[in-house]
């Protein structure tokens, strides 16, 4: 029997160390904020999986109206504790289905969070939910890695994510290609001890995400290899994809 998806589980497990751990591995936040501010076209902005506010807070600091959806009360408390955190209203819930009042010029789903949803059906629902929040001509931006089954040997992989005098971060992963699932546990080792950070990913190739967009009435406008707008090529290991609703949508 399939285990029921709990959108709050990930945040409960990592909220207290999220900024410290992922601050060492997340790509250039400033470039992401610059690009999102441009794509927002004045806003407002809705971030699915807003988390601790890495993107939402600097966007709000630029004068954009920003709201968020997140499954974890623990993550949202971290956001609230930061300067400007009270300026970002957050609705708790599963971002694949949770609705927020209003229309938005931009909906954002960053750093592979689309893969946190447990099935293709949930990911299709997420695209449709994003489309339902967009004003005519609005954009949905998805940032994700490109699946690379060749990086696995006998269905497993181990990679070093970060190494410094203060922290060693390693990821162990197991691939289930038939289900398009990757089961991971990050091992975070600091002077305070060892911490295991599990996460599951239902991965999808960029072309599959494009089809999800079409099913939701969204057409791909851009695909870049990163937030700096570099071209997406055969060698790209990640992508930033921009989907747009029809300007004439009723």
PDB file of C-alpha atoms in Angstrom:
ATOM      1  CA  UNK A   1       0.000   0.000   0.000  1.00  0.00           C
ATOM      2  CA  UNK A   2       1.405   3.393  -1.030  1.00  0.00           C
ATOM      3  CA  UNK A   3       2.423   5.699   1.785  1.00  0.00           C
ATOM      4  CA  UNK A   4       0.397   8.905   1.948  1.00  0.00           C
ATOM      5  CA  UNK A   5       2.343  12.023   0.984  1.00  0.00           C
ATOM      6  CA  UNK A   6       2.957  14.410   3.891  1.00  0.00           C
ATOM      7  CA  UNK A   7       3.982  17.889   2.618  1.00  0.00           C
ATOM      8  CA  UNK A   8       5.122  18.898   6.104  1.00  0.00           C
ATOM      9  CA  UNK A   9       7.559  16.005   6.616  1.00  0.00           C
ATOM     10  CA  UNK A  10      10.576  17.463   4.814  1.00  0.00           C
ATOM     11  CA  UNK A  11      10.468  20.774   6.671  1.00  0.00           C
ATOM     12  CA  UNK A  12      10.110  19.089  10.050  1.00  0.00           C
ATOM     13  CA  UNK A  13      13.279  17.119   9.329  1.00  0.00           C
ATOM     14  CA  UNK A  14      15.501  19.956   8.076  1.00  0.00           C
ATOM     15  CA  UNK A  15      14.142  23.363   9.117  1.00  0.00           C
ATOM     16  CA  UNK A  16      16.597  23.936  11.970  1.00  0.00           C
ATOM     17  CA  UNK A  17      19.647  23.324   9.739  1.00  0.00           C
ATOM     18  CA  UNK A  18      18.275  24.213   6.311  1.00  0.00           C
ATOM     19  CA  UNK A  19      19.958  27.587   5.849  1.00  0.00           C
ATOM     20  CA  UNK A  20      23.310  26.330   7.115  1.00  0.00           C
ATOM     21  CA  UNK A  21      23.311  23.160   5.041  1.00  0.00           C
ATOM     22  CA  UNK A  22      21.812  24.364   1.790  1.00  0.00           C
ATOM     23  CA  UNK A  23      23.463  27.750   1.876  1.00  0.00           C
ATOM     24  CA  UNK A  24      26.661  25.903   0.897  1.00  0.00           C
ATOM     25  CA  UNK A  25      25.134  24.068  -2.095  1.00  0.00           C
ATOM     26  CA  UNK A  26      22.436  26.312  -3.628  1.00  0.00           C
ATOM     27  CA  UNK A  27      23.529  28.217  -6.758  1.00  0.00           C
ATOM     28  CA  UNK A  28      23.843  31.992  -6.901  1.00  0.00           C
ATOM     29  CA  UNK A  29      20.807  33.471  -5.149  1.00  0.00           C
ATOM     30  CA  UNK A  30      21.486  36.992  -6.386  1.00  0.00           C
ATOM     31  CA  UNK A  31      21.262  35.901 -10.036  1.00  0.00           C
ATOM     32  CA  UNK A  32      18.010  34.076  -9.286  1.00  0.00           C
ATOM     33  CA  UNK A  33      16.488  37.131  -7.621  1.00  0.00           C
ATOM     34  CA  UNK A  34      17.583  39.396 -10.489  1.00  0.00           C
ATOM     35  CA  UNK A  35      16.030  37.100 -13.069  1.00  0.00           C
ATOM     36  CA  UNK A  36      12.807  36.594 -11.115  1.00  0.00           C
ATOM     37  CA  UNK A  37      12.376  40.328 -10.552  1.00  0.00           C
ATOM     38  CA  UNK A  38      12.659  40.808 -14.315  1.00  0.00           C
ATOM     39  CA  UNK A  39      10.219  37.998 -15.137  1.00  0.00           C
ATOM     40  CA  UNK A  40       7.709  39.198 -12.531  1.00  0.00           C
ATOM     41  CA  UNK A  41       6.961  42.283 -14.654  1.00  0.00           C
ATOM     42  CA  UNK A  42       5.859  44.217 -11.585  1.00  0.00           C
ATOM     43  CA  UNK A  43       4.362  41.245  -9.747  1.00  0.00           C
ATOM     44  CA  UNK A  44       2.759  40.162  -7.588  1.00  0.00           C
ATOM     45  CA  UNK A  45       4.799  36.993  -7.009  1.00  0.00           C
ATOM     46  CA  UNK A  46       3.739  33.669  -5.510  1.00  0.00           C
ATOM     47  CA  UNK A  47       6.413  31.167  -4.470  1.00  0.00           C
ATOM     48  CA  UNK A  48       5.491  27.507  -4.101  1.00  0.00           C
ATOM     49  CA  UNK A  49       7.712  25.929  -1.439  1.00  0.00           C
ATOM     50  CA  UNK A  50       8.709  29.329  -0.065  1.00  0.00           C
ATOM     51  CA  UNK A  51      10.647  27.688   2.779  1.00  0.00           C
ATOM     52  CA  UNK A  52      12.803  30.016   4.862  1.00  0.00           C
ATOM     53  CA  UNK A  53      12.510  32.864   2.364  1.00  0.00           C
ATOM     54  CA  UNK A  54      15.766  32.640   0.384  1.00  0.00           C
ATOM     55  CA  UNK A  55      14.063  34.106  -2.697  1.00  0.00           C
ATOM     56  CA  UNK A  56      10.882  35.638  -1.290  1.00  0.00           C
ATOM     57  CA  UNK A  57      12.586  37.997   1.147  1.00  0.00           C
ATOM     58  CA  UNK A  58      14.978  39.678  -1.310  1.00  0.00           C
ATOM     59  CA  UNK A  59      12.168  39.945  -3.868  1.00  0.00           C
ATOM     60  CA  UNK A  60       9.975  41.658  -1.266  1.00  0.00           C
ATOM     61  CA  UNK A  61      12.899  43.920  -0.353  1.00  0.00           C
ATOM     62  CA  UNK A  62      12.877  45.130  -3.965  1.00  0.00           C
ATOM     63  CA  UNK A  63       9.320  46.339  -3.515  1.00  0.00           C
ATOM     64  CA  UNK A  64       7.490  43.406  -5.083  1.00  0.00           C
ATOM     65  CA  UNK A  65       4.384  42.021  -3.409  1.00  0.00           C
ATOM     66  CA  UNK A  66       5.287  38.417  -2.551  1.00  0.00           C
ATOM     67  CA  UNK A  67       3.235  35.573  -1.076  1.00  0.00           C
ATOM     68  CA  UNK A  68       4.119  31.955  -0.457  1.00  0.00           C
ATOM     69  CA  UNK A  69       2.800  28.438   0.006  1.00  0.00           C
ATOM     70  CA  UNK A  70       4.670  25.878   2.089  1.00  0.00           C
ATOM     71  CA  UNK A  71       3.853  22.583   3.741  1.00  0.00           C
ATOM     72  CA  UNK A  72       6.026  23.146   6.793  1.00  0.00           C
ATOM     73  CA  UNK A  73       5.147  25.362   9.741  1.00  0.00           C
ATOM     74  CA  UNK A  74       8.739  24.898  10.965  1.00  0.00           C
ATOM     75  CA  UNK A  75      10.187  26.359   7.773  1.00  0.00           C
ATOM     76  CA  UNK A  76       7.745  29.266   7.861  1.00  0.00           C
ATOM     77  CA  UNK A  77       8.717  30.076  11.458  1.00  0.00           C
ATOM     78  CA  UNK A  78      12.326  30.426  10.251  1.00  0.00           C
ATOM     79  CA  UNK A  79      11.150  32.826   7.560  1.00  0.00           C
ATOM     80  CA  UNK A  80       9.127  34.845  10.062  1.00  0.00           C
ATOM     81  CA  UNK A  81      12.178  35.263  12.311  1.00  0.00           C
ATOM     82  CA  UNK A  82      14.161  36.992   9.559  1.00  0.00           C
ATOM     83  CA  UNK A  83      14.094  40.726   8.799  1.00  0.00           C
ATOM     84  CA  UNK A  84      11.152  41.417   6.519  1.00  0.00           C
ATOM     85  CA  UNK A  85       9.594  38.030   7.219  1.00  0.00           C
ATOM     86  CA  UNK A  86       6.357  39.654   8.339  1.00  0.00           C
ATOM     87  CA  UNK A  87       5.927  41.152   4.851  1.00  0.00           C
ATOM     88  CA  UNK A  88       5.457  37.766   3.150  1.00  0.00           C
ATOM     89  CA  UNK A  89       2.073  36.124   3.834  1.00  0.00           C
ATOM     90  CA  UNK A  90       2.346  32.325   3.697  1.00  0.00           C
ATOM     91  CA  UNK A  91      -0.427  29.777   3.316  1.00  0.00           C
ATOM     92  CA  UNK A  92       0.314  26.359   4.823  1.00  0.00           C
ATOM     93  CA  UNK A  93      -0.508  23.444   2.572  1.00  0.00           C
ATOM     94  CA  UNK A  94       0.457  21.230  -0.348  1.00  0.00           C
ATOM     95  CA  UNK A  95       1.477  23.578  -3.154  1.00  0.00           C
ATOM     96  CA  UNK A  96       0.151  21.130  -5.756  1.00  0.00           C
ATOM     97  CA  UNK A  97      -3.406  21.902  -4.660  1.00  0.00           C
ATOM     98  CA  UNK A  98      -3.472  24.812  -2.183  1.00  0.00           C
ATOM     99  CA  UNK A  99      -5.076  27.991  -3.534  1.00  0.00           C
ATOM    100  CA  UNK A 100      -4.153  31.537  -2.585  1.00  0.00           C
ATOM    101  CA  UNK A 101      -6.447  34.497  -3.148  1.00  0.00           C
ATOM    102  CA  UNK A 102      -5.623  36.764  -6.070  1.00  0.00           C
ATOM    103  CA  UNK A 103      -3.869  36.624  -9.435  1.00  0.00           C
ATOM    104  CA  UNK A 104      -0.111  36.753  -9.866  1.00  0.00           C
ATOM    105  CA  UNK A 105       2.302  37.869 -12.527  1.00  0.00           C
ATOM    106  CA  UNK A 106       4.778  35.177 -11.531  1.00  0.00           C
ATOM    107  CA  UNK A 107       4.628  31.815  -9.769  1.00  0.00           C
ATOM    108  CA  UNK A 108       8.012  30.344  -8.744  1.00  0.00           C
ATOM    109  CA  UNK A 109       9.026  26.773  -7.938  1.00  0.00           C
ATOM    110  CA  UNK A 110      12.794  26.716  -7.387  1.00  0.00           C
ATOM    111  CA  UNK A 111      15.673  24.375  -6.484  1.00  0.00           C
ATOM    112  CA  UNK A 112      14.172  21.091  -7.667  1.00  0.00           C
ATOM    113  CA  UNK A 113      11.105  21.380  -5.442  1.00  0.00           C
ATOM    114  CA  UNK A 114       8.856  20.099  -8.246  1.00  0.00           C
ATOM    115  CA  UNK A 115      10.523  16.714  -7.633  1.00  0.00           C
ATOM    116  CA  UNK A 116       9.416  16.711  -3.986  1.00  0.00           C
ATOM    117  CA  UNK A 117       5.928  15.875  -5.220  1.00  0.00           C
ATOM    118  CA  UNK A 118       5.512  12.094  -5.104  1.00  0.00           C
ATOM    119  CA  UNK A 119       3.978  11.284  -8.495  1.00  0.00           C
ATOM    120  CA  UNK A 120       3.451  12.444 -12.040  1.00  0.00           C
ATOM    121  CA  UNK A 121      -0.192  13.127 -11.167  1.00  0.00           C
ATOM    122  CA  UNK A 122       0.824  15.459  -8.334  1.00  0.00           C
ATOM    123  CA  UNK A 123       3.275  17.283 -10.584  1.00  0.00           C
ATOM    124  CA  UNK A 124       0.612  17.755 -13.273  1.00  0.00           C
ATOM    125  CA  UNK A 125      -1.714  19.093 -10.564  1.00  0.00           C
ATOM    126  CA  UNK A 126       1.018  21.516  -9.495  1.00  0.00           C
ATOM    127  CA  UNK A 127       1.316  22.943 -13.010  1.00  0.00           C
ATOM    128  CA  UNK A 128      -2.444  23.345 -13.156  1.00  0.00           C
ATOM    129  CA  UNK A 129      -2.466  25.018  -9.757  1.00  0.00           C
ATOM    130  CA  UNK A 130       0.247  27.427 -10.882  1.00  0.00           C
ATOM    131  CA  UNK A 131      -1.707  28.228 -14.048  1.00  0.00           C
ATOM    132  CA  UNK A 132      -4.854  28.885 -11.997  1.00  0.00           C
ATOM    133  CA  UNK A 133      -2.977  31.544 -10.016  1.00  0.00           C
ATOM    134  CA  UNK A 134      -1.588  33.409 -13.034  1.00  0.00           C
ATOM    135  CA  UNK A 135      -3.073  36.507 -14.566  1.00  0.00           C
ATOM    136  CA  UNK A 136      -3.266  36.491 -18.393  1.00  0.00           C
ATOM    137  CA  UNK A 137       0.307  36.546 -19.711  1.00  0.00           C
ATOM    138  CA  UNK A 138       1.727  35.544 -16.307  1.00  0.00           C
ATOM    139  CA  UNK A 139       4.679  33.202 -15.927  1.00  0.00           C
ATOM    140  CA  UNK A 140       5.460  29.987 -14.055  1.00  0.00           C
ATOM    141  CA  UNK A 141       9.184  29.380 -13.465  1.00  0.00           C
ATOM    142  CA  UNK A 142      10.561  25.944 -12.597  1.00  0.00           C
ATOM    143  CA  UNK A 143      14.182  25.334 -11.606  1.00  0.00           C
ATOM    144  CA  UNK A 144      15.306  21.699 -11.584  1.00  0.00           C
ATOM    145  CA  UNK A 145      18.188  19.354 -12.250  1.00  0.00           C
ATOM    146  CA  UNK A 146      18.327  17.221 -15.362  1.00  0.00           C
ATOM    147  CA  UNK A 147      18.023  13.493 -14.537  1.00  0.00           C
ATOM    148  CA  UNK A 148      21.313  11.647 -15.049  1.00  0.00           C
ATOM    149  CA  UNK A 149      20.854   7.889 -14.530  1.00  0.00           C
ATOM    150  CA  UNK A 150      24.342   7.358 -15.950  1.00  0.00           C
ATOM    151  CA  UNK A 151      25.804   8.853 -12.772  1.00  0.00           C
ATOM    152  CA  UNK A 152      24.579   5.782 -10.854  1.00  0.00           C
ATOM    153  CA  UNK A 153      26.385   2.463 -10.620  1.00  0.00           C
ATOM    154  CA  UNK A 154      24.223  -0.543  -9.807  1.00  0.00           C
ATOM    155  CA  UNK A 155      21.476   1.915  -8.964  1.00  0.00           C
ATOM    156  CA  UNK A 156      23.429   3.811  -6.292  1.00  0.00           C
ATOM    157  CA  UNK A 157      25.616   6.905  -6.105  1.00  0.00           C
ATOM    158  CA  UNK A 158      27.669   8.756  -3.509  1.00  0.00           C
ATOM    159  CA  UNK A 159      28.861  12.315  -4.025  1.00  0.00           C
ATOM    160  CA  UNK A 160      30.572  15.039  -2.058  1.00  0.00           C
ATOM    161  CA  UNK A 161      28.483  18.221  -2.054  1.00  0.00           C
ATOM    162  CA  UNK A 162      30.513  20.482   0.186  1.00  0.00           C
ATOM    163  CA  UNK A 163      33.825  20.379   2.037  1.00  0.00           C
ATOM    164  CA  UNK A 164      35.180  22.985   4.427  1.00  0.00           C
ATOM    165  CA  UNK A 165      36.815  23.176   7.835  1.00  0.00           C
ATOM    166  CA  UNK A 166      33.352  23.661   9.363  1.00  0.00           C
ATOM    167  CA  UNK A 167      31.236  21.175   7.402  1.00  0.00           C
ATOM    168  CA  UNK A 168      31.340  18.042   5.267  1.00  0.00           C
ATOM    169  CA  UNK A 169      28.184  17.378   3.271  1.00  0.00           C
ATOM    170  CA  UNK A 170      27.786  14.088   1.393  1.00  0.00           C
ATOM    171  CA  UNK A 171      24.767  12.669  -0.438  1.00  0.00           C
ATOM    172  CA  UNK A 172      23.985   8.967  -0.785  1.00  0.00           C
ATOM    173  CA  UNK A 173      21.356   8.124  -3.401  1.00  0.00           C
ATOM    174  CA  UNK A 174      19.485   5.101  -4.700  1.00  0.00           C
ATOM    175  CA  UNK A 175      17.754   5.144  -8.073  1.00  0.00           C
ATOM    176  CA  UNK A 176      14.533   3.371  -9.042  1.00  0.00           C
ATOM    177  CA  UNK A 177      14.495   4.027 -12.791  1.00  0.00           C
ATOM    178  CA  UNK A 178      11.225   2.174 -13.391  1.00  0.00           C
ATOM    179  CA  UNK A 179       9.400   4.551 -11.037  1.00  0.00           C
ATOM    180  CA  UNK A 180      11.496   7.657 -11.829  1.00  0.00           C
ATOM    181  CA  UNK A 181      12.295   7.904  -8.115  1.00  0.00           C
ATOM    182  CA  UNK A 182      15.533   8.863  -6.414  1.00  0.00           C
ATOM    183  CA  UNK A 183      15.845   8.207  -2.690  1.00  0.00           C
ATOM    184  CA  UNK A 184      18.519  10.315  -1.018  1.00  0.00           C
ATOM    185  CA  UNK A 185      20.018  10.951   2.372  1.00  0.00           C
ATOM    186  CA  UNK A 186      22.401  13.828   2.905  1.00  0.00           C
ATOM    187  CA  UNK A 187      25.012  13.280   5.626  1.00  0.00           C
ATOM    188  CA  UNK A 188      25.815  16.584   7.336  1.00  0.00           C
ATOM    189  CA  UNK A 189      28.936  16.377   9.510  1.00  0.00           C
ATOM    190  CA  UNK A 190      29.979  19.351  11.671  1.00  0.00           C
ATOM    191  CA  UNK A 191      31.682  19.862  15.004  1.00  0.00           C
ATOM    192  CA  UNK A 192      28.212  19.519  16.576  1.00  0.00           C
ATOM    193  CA  UNK A 193      27.907  15.976  15.285  1.00  0.00           C
ATOM    194  CA  UNK A 194      26.358  14.027  12.425  1.00  0.00           C
ATOM    195  CA  UNK A 195      22.897  14.667  10.989  1.00  0.00           C
ATOM    196  CA  UNK A 196      21.013  12.580   8.423  1.00  0.00           C
ATOM    197  CA  UNK A 197      18.693  14.520   6.085  1.00  0.00           C
ATOM    198  CA  UNK A 198      16.500  12.213   3.961  1.00  0.00           C
ATOM    199  CA  UNK A 199      14.520  13.324   0.907  1.00  0.00           C
ATOM    200  CA  UNK A 200      12.759  11.532  -1.943  1.00  0.00           C
ATOM    201  CA  UNK A 201      12.526  12.850  -5.505  1.00  0.00           C
ATOM    202  CA  UNK A 202      10.088  11.873  -8.250  1.00  0.00           C
ATOM    203  CA  UNK A 203      12.220  13.198 -11.090  1.00  0.00           C
ATOM    204  CA  UNK A 204      11.106  14.213 -14.570  1.00  0.00           C
ATOM    205  CA  UNK A 205      12.933  15.158 -17.742  1.00  0.00           C
ATOM    206  CA  UNK A 206      12.519  18.690 -19.140  1.00  0.00           C
ATOM    207  CA  UNK A 207      10.358  17.429 -22.023  1.00  0.00           C
ATOM    208  CA  UNK A 208       7.994  15.803 -19.514  1.00  0.00           C
ATOM    209  CA  UNK A 209       7.699  19.095 -17.650  1.00  0.00           C
ATOM    210  CA  UNK A 210       6.937  20.839 -20.952  1.00  0.00           C
ATOM    211  CA  UNK A 211       4.055  18.424 -21.511  1.00  0.00           C
ATOM    212  CA  UNK A 212       2.768  19.148 -18.001  1.00  0.00           C
ATOM    213  CA  UNK A 213       2.836  22.814 -18.942  1.00  0.00           C
ATOM    214  CA  UNK A 214       0.810  22.202 -22.097  1.00  0.00           C
ATOM    215  CA  UNK A 215      -1.747  20.176 -20.119  1.00  0.00           C
ATOM    216  CA  UNK A 216      -2.125  23.211 -17.847  1.00  0.00           C
ATOM    217  CA  UNK A 217      -2.494  25.643 -20.751  1.00  0.00           C
ATOM    218  CA  UNK A 218       1.059  27.004 -20.444  1.00  0.00           C
ATOM    219  CA  UNK A 219       3.621  27.282 -23.233  1.00  0.00           C
ATOM    220  CA  UNK A 220       7.363  27.264 -22.667  1.00  0.00           C
ATOM    221  CA  UNK A 221       8.798  30.720 -23.254  1.00  0.00           C
ATOM    222  CA  UNK A 222      12.432  30.155 -22.194  1.00  0.00           C
ATOM    223  CA  UNK A 223      14.784  27.429 -21.047  1.00  0.00           C
ATOM    224  CA  UNK A 224      18.212  28.311 -19.698  1.00  0.00           C
ATOM    225  CA  UNK A 225      20.973  26.295 -18.090  1.00  0.00           C
ATOM    226  CA  UNK A 226      20.924  28.660 -15.105  1.00  0.00           C
ATOM    227  CA  UNK A 227      19.583  31.904 -13.736  1.00  0.00           C
ATOM    228  CA  UNK A 228      22.222  33.875 -15.636  1.00  0.00           C
ATOM    229  CA  UNK A 229      20.478  33.010 -18.895  1.00  0.00           C
ATOM    230  CA  UNK A 230      23.253  30.780 -20.229  1.00  0.00           C
ATOM    231  CA  UNK A 231      22.108  28.533 -23.107  1.00  0.00           C
ATOM    232  CA  UNK A 232      20.613  25.142 -22.323  1.00  0.00           C
ATOM    233  CA  UNK A 233      22.675  22.507 -24.158  1.00  0.00           C
ATOM    234  CA  UNK A 234      23.272  18.755 -24.312  1.00  0.00           C
ATOM    235  CA  UNK A 235      25.756  19.138 -21.455  1.00  0.00           C
ATOM    236  CA  UNK A 236      23.490  21.119 -19.095  1.00  0.00           C
ATOM    237  CA  UNK A 237      22.957  19.451 -15.739  1.00  0.00           C
ATOM    238  CA  UNK A 238      20.169  21.789 -14.603  1.00  0.00           C
ATOM    239  CA  UNK A 239      17.608  24.106 -16.153  1.00  0.00           C
ATOM    240  CA  UNK A 240      15.452  27.138 -15.474  1.00  0.00           C
ATOM    241  CA  UNK A 241      12.264  26.825 -17.511  1.00  0.00           C
ATOM    242  CA  UNK A 242       9.751  29.630 -17.972  1.00  0.00           C
ATOM    243  CA  UNK A 243       6.145  28.816 -18.896  1.00  0.00           C
ATOM    244  CA  UNK A 244       3.651  31.493 -19.844  1.00  0.00           C
ATOM    245  CA  UNK A 245      -0.100  31.695 -19.880  1.00  0.00           C
ATOM    246  CA  UNK A 246      -1.831  33.141 -22.913  1.00  0.00           C
ATOM    247  CA  UNK A 247      -2.091  36.953 -22.772  1.00  0.00           C
ATOM    248  CA  UNK A 248      -5.616  36.579 -24.135  1.00  0.00           C
ATOM    249  CA  UNK A 249      -6.721  34.002 -21.584  1.00  0.00           C
ATOM    250  CA  UNK A 250     -10.214  34.803 -20.272  1.00  0.00           C
TER     251      UNK A 250
END
